[in-house]
PDB file of C-alpha atoms in Angstrom:
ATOM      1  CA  UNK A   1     -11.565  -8.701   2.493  1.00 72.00           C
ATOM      2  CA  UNK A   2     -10.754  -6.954  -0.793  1.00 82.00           C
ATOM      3  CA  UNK A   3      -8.341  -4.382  -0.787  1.00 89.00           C
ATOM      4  CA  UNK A   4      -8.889  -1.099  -2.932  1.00 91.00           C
ATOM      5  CA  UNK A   5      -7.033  -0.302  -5.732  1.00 93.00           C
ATOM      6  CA  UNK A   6      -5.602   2.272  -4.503  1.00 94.00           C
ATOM      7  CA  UNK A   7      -4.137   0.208  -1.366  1.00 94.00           C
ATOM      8  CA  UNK A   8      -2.689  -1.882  -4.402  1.00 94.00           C
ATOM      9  CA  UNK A   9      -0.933   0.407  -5.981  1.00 95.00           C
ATOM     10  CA  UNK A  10       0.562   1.995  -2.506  1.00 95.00           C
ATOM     11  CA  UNK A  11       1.735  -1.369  -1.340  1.00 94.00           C
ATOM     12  CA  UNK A  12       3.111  -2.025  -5.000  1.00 91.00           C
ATOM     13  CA  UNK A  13       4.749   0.899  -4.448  1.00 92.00           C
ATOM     14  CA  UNK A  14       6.512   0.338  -1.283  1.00 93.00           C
ATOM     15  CA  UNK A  15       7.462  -3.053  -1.971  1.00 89.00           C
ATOM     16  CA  UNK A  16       9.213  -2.008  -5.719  1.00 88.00           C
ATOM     17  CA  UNK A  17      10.915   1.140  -4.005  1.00 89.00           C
ATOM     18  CA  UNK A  18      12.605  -1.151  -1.086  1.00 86.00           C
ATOM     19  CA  UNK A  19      13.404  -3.578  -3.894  1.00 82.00           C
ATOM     20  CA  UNK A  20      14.852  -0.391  -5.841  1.00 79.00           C
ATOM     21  CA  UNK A  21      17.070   0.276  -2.759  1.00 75.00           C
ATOM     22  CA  UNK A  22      18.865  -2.539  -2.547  1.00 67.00           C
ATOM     23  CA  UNK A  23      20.526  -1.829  -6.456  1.00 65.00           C
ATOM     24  CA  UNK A  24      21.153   2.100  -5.473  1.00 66.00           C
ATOM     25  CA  UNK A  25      18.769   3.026  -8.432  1.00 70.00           C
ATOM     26  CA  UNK A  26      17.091   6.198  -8.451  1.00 74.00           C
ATOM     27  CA  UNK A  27      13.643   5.065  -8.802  1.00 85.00           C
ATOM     28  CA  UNK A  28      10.453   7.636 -10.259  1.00 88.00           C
ATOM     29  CA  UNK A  29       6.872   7.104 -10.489  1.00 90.00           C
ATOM     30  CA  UNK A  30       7.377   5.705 -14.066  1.00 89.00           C
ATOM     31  CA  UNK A  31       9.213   3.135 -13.025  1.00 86.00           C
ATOM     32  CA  UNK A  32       7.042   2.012 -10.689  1.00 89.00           C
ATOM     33  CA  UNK A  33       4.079   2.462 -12.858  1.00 91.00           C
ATOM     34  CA  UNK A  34       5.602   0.497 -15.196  1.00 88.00           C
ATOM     35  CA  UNK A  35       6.576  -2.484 -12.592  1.00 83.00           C
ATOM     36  CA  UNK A  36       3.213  -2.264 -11.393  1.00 85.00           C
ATOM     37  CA  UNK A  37       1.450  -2.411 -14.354  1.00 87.00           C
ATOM     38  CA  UNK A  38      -0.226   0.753 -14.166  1.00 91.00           C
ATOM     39  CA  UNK A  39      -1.217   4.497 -14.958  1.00 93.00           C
ATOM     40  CA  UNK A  40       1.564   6.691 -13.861  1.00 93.00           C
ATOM     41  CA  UNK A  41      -0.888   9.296 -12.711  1.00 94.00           C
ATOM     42  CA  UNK A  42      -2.411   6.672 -10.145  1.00 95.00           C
ATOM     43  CA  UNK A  43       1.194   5.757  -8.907  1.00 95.00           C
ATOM     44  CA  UNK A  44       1.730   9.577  -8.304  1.00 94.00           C
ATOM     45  CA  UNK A  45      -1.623   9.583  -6.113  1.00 96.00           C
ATOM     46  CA  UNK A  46      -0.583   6.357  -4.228  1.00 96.00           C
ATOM     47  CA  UNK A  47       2.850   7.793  -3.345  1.00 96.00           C
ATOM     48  CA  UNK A  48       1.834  11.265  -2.863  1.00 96.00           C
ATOM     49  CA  UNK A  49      -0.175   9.617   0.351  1.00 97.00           C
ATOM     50  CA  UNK A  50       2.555   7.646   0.800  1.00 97.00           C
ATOM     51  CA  UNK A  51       4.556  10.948   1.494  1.00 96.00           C
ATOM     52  CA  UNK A  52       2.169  12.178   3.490  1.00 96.00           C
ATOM     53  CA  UNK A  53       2.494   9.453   5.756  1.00 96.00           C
ATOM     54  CA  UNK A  54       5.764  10.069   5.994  1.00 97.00           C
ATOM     55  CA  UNK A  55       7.045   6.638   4.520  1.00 96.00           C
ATOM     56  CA  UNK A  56       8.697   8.149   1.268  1.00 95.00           C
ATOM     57  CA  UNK A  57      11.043  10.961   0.182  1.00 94.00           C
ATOM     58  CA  UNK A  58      10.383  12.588  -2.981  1.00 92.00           C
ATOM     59  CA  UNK A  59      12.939  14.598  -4.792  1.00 88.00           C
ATOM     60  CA  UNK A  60      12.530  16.987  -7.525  1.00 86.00           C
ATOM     61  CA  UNK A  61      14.412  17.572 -10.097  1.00 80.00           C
ATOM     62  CA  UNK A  62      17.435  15.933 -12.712  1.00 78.00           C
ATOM     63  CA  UNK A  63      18.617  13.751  -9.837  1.00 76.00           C
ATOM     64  CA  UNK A  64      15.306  13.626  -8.416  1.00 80.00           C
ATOM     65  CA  UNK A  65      13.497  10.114  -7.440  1.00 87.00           C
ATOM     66  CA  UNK A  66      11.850   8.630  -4.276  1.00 92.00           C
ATOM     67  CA  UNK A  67      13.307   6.834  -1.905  1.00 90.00           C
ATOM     68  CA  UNK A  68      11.737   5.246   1.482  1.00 91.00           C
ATOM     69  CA  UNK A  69      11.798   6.872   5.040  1.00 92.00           C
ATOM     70  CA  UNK A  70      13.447   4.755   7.688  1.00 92.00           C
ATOM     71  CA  UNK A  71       9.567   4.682   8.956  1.00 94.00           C
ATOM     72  CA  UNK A  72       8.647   3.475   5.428  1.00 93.00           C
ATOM     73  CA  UNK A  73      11.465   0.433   5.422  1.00 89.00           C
ATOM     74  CA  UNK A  74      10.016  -0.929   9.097  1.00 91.00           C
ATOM     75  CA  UNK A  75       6.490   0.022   8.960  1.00 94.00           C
ATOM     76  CA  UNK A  76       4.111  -3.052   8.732  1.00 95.00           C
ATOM     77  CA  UNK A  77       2.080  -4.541   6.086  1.00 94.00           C
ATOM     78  CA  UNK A  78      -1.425  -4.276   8.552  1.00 94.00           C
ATOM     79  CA  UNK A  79      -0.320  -0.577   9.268  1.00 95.00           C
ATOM     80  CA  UNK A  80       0.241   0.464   5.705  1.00 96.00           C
ATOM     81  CA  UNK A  81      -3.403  -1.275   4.953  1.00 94.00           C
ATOM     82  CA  UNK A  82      -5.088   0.555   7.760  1.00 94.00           C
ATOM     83  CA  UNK A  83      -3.693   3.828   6.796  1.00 95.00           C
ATOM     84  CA  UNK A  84      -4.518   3.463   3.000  1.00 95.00           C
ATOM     85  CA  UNK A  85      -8.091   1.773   3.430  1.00 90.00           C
ATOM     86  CA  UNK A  86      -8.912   4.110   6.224  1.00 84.00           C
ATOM     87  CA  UNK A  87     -11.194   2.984   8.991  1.00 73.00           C
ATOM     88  CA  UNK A  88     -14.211   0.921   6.806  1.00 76.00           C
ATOM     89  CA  UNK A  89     -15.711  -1.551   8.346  1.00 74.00           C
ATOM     90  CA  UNK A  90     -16.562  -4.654   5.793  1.00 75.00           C
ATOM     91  CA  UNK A  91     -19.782  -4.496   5.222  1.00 73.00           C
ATOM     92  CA  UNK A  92     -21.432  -1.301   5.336  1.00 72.00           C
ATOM     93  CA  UNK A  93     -24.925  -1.905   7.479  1.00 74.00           C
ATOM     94  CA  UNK A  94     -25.887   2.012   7.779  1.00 72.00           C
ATOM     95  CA  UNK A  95     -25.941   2.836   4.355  1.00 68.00           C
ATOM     96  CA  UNK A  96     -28.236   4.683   2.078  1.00 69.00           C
ATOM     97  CA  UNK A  97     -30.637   1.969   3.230  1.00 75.00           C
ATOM     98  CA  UNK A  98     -29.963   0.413   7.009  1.00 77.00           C
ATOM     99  CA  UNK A  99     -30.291  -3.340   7.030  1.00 78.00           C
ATOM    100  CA  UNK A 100     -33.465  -4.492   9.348  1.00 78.00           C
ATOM    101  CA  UNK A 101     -31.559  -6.762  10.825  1.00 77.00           C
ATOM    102  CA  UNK A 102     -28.873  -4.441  12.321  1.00 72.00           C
ATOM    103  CA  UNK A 103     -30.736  -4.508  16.035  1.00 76.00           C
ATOM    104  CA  UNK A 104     -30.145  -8.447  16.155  1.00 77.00           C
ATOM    105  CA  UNK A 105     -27.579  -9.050  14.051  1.00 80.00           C
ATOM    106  CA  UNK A 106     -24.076 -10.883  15.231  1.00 84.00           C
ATOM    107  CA  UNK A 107     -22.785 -10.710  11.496  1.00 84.00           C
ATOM    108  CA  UNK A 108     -21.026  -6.928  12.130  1.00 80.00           C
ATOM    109  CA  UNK A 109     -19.486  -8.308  14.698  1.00 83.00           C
ATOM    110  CA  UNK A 110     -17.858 -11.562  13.181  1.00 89.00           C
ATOM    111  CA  UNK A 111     -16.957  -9.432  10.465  1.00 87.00           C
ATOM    112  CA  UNK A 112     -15.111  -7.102  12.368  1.00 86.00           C
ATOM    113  CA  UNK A 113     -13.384  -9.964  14.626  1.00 91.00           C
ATOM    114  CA  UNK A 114     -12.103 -11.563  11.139  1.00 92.00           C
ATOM    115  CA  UNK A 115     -10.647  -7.639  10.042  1.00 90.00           C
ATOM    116  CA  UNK A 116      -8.693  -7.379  13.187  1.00 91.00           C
ATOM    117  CA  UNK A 117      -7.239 -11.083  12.371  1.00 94.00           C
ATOM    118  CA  UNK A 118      -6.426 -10.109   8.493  1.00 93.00           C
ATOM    119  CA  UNK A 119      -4.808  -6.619   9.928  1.00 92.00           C
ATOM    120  CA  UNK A 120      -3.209  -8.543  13.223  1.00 95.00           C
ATOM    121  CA  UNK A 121      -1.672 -11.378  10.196  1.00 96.00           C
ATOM    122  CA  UNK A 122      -0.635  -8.601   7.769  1.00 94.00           C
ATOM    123  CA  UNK A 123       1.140  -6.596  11.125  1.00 96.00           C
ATOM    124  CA  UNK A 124       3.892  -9.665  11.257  1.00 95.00           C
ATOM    125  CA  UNK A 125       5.474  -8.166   8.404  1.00 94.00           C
ATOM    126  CA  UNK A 126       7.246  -5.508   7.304  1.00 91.00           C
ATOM    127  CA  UNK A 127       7.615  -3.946   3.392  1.00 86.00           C
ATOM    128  CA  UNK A 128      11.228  -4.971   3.422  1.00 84.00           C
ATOM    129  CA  UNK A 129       9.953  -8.593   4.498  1.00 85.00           C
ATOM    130  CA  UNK A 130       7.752  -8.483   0.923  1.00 81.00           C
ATOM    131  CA  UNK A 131      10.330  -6.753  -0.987  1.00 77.00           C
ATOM    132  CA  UNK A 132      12.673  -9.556  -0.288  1.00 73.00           C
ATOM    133  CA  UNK A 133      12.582 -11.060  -3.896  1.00 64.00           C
ATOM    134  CA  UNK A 134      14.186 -11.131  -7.161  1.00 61.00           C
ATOM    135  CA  UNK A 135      11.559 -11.233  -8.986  1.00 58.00           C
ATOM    136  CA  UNK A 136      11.075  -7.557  -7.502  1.00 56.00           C
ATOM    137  CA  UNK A 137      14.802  -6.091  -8.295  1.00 53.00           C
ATOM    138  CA  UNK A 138      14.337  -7.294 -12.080  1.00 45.00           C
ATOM    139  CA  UNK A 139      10.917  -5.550 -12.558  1.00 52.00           C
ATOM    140  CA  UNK A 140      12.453  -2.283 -10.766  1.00 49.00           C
ATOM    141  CA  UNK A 141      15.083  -2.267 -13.713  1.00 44.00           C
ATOM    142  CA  UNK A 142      12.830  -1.556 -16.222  1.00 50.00           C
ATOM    143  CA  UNK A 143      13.173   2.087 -17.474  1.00 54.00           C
ATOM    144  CA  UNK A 144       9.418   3.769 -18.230  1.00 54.00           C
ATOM    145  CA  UNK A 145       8.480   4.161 -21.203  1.00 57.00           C
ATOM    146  CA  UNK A 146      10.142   7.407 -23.744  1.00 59.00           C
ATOM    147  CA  UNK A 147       7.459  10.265 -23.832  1.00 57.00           C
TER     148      UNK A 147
END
């Protein structure tokens, strides 16, 4: 199963602002565009769901930053997915143009037994469990870039 880039970014997200936590740094969507490689504007969608969800805090202002929810430091990996990839099944069999073999088919099915698996494997863990790296704490210390 391929994850959307969206999902990507979130999880990037989550994982550099519980490694941000740990140093006390105030932590902005730059810097996490910037550890996760990418556009600032698509880190400010990504957390702005993430806020909706009720996993991050975001502050305006001087002293402003985000910071995770006590429901985004113990939420789990297989949660987080389901709630950023929505409800899709893995292949898509009613499209624009049903498959002819939908009436016999045991494919959907398999399919969807092997999504519960990847979600039910991804559920064992939590963000903190990911964030649990120094590799993490080092990117978070990057500043973004001067405007």
């Amino acid at each position: 199963m391929q994850l959307t880039r969206f999902t990507d970014l979130g999880l990037r997200a989550m994982m550099l602002l519980s490694a941000g936590e740990s140093d006390g740094r105030r932590v902005t969507t730059g810097h996490i565009a910037v550890g996760a490689g990418a556009s600032e504007n698509h880190i400010a969608k990504a957390v702005s769901r993430l806020v909706g969800l009720g996993l991050v805090e975001a502050r305006r202002g001087r002293v402003g930053g985000l910071t995770l929810t006590e429901a985004g430091r113990t939420a789990s990996v297989g949660w987080l997915v389901r709630e950023l990839e929505g409800d899709r099944e893995v292949i898509d069999c009613h499209g624009a143009s049903p498959c002819p073999l939908l009436a016999g088919c045991r494919l959907r099915h398999a399919l969807a037994r092997a999504r519960e698996a990847f979600y039910a494997e991804l559920d064992r863990y939590s963000v903190a469990d990911l964030a649990r790296s120094p590799a993490l704490t080092l990117i978070q210390v990057a500043p973004p870039p001067a405007r």
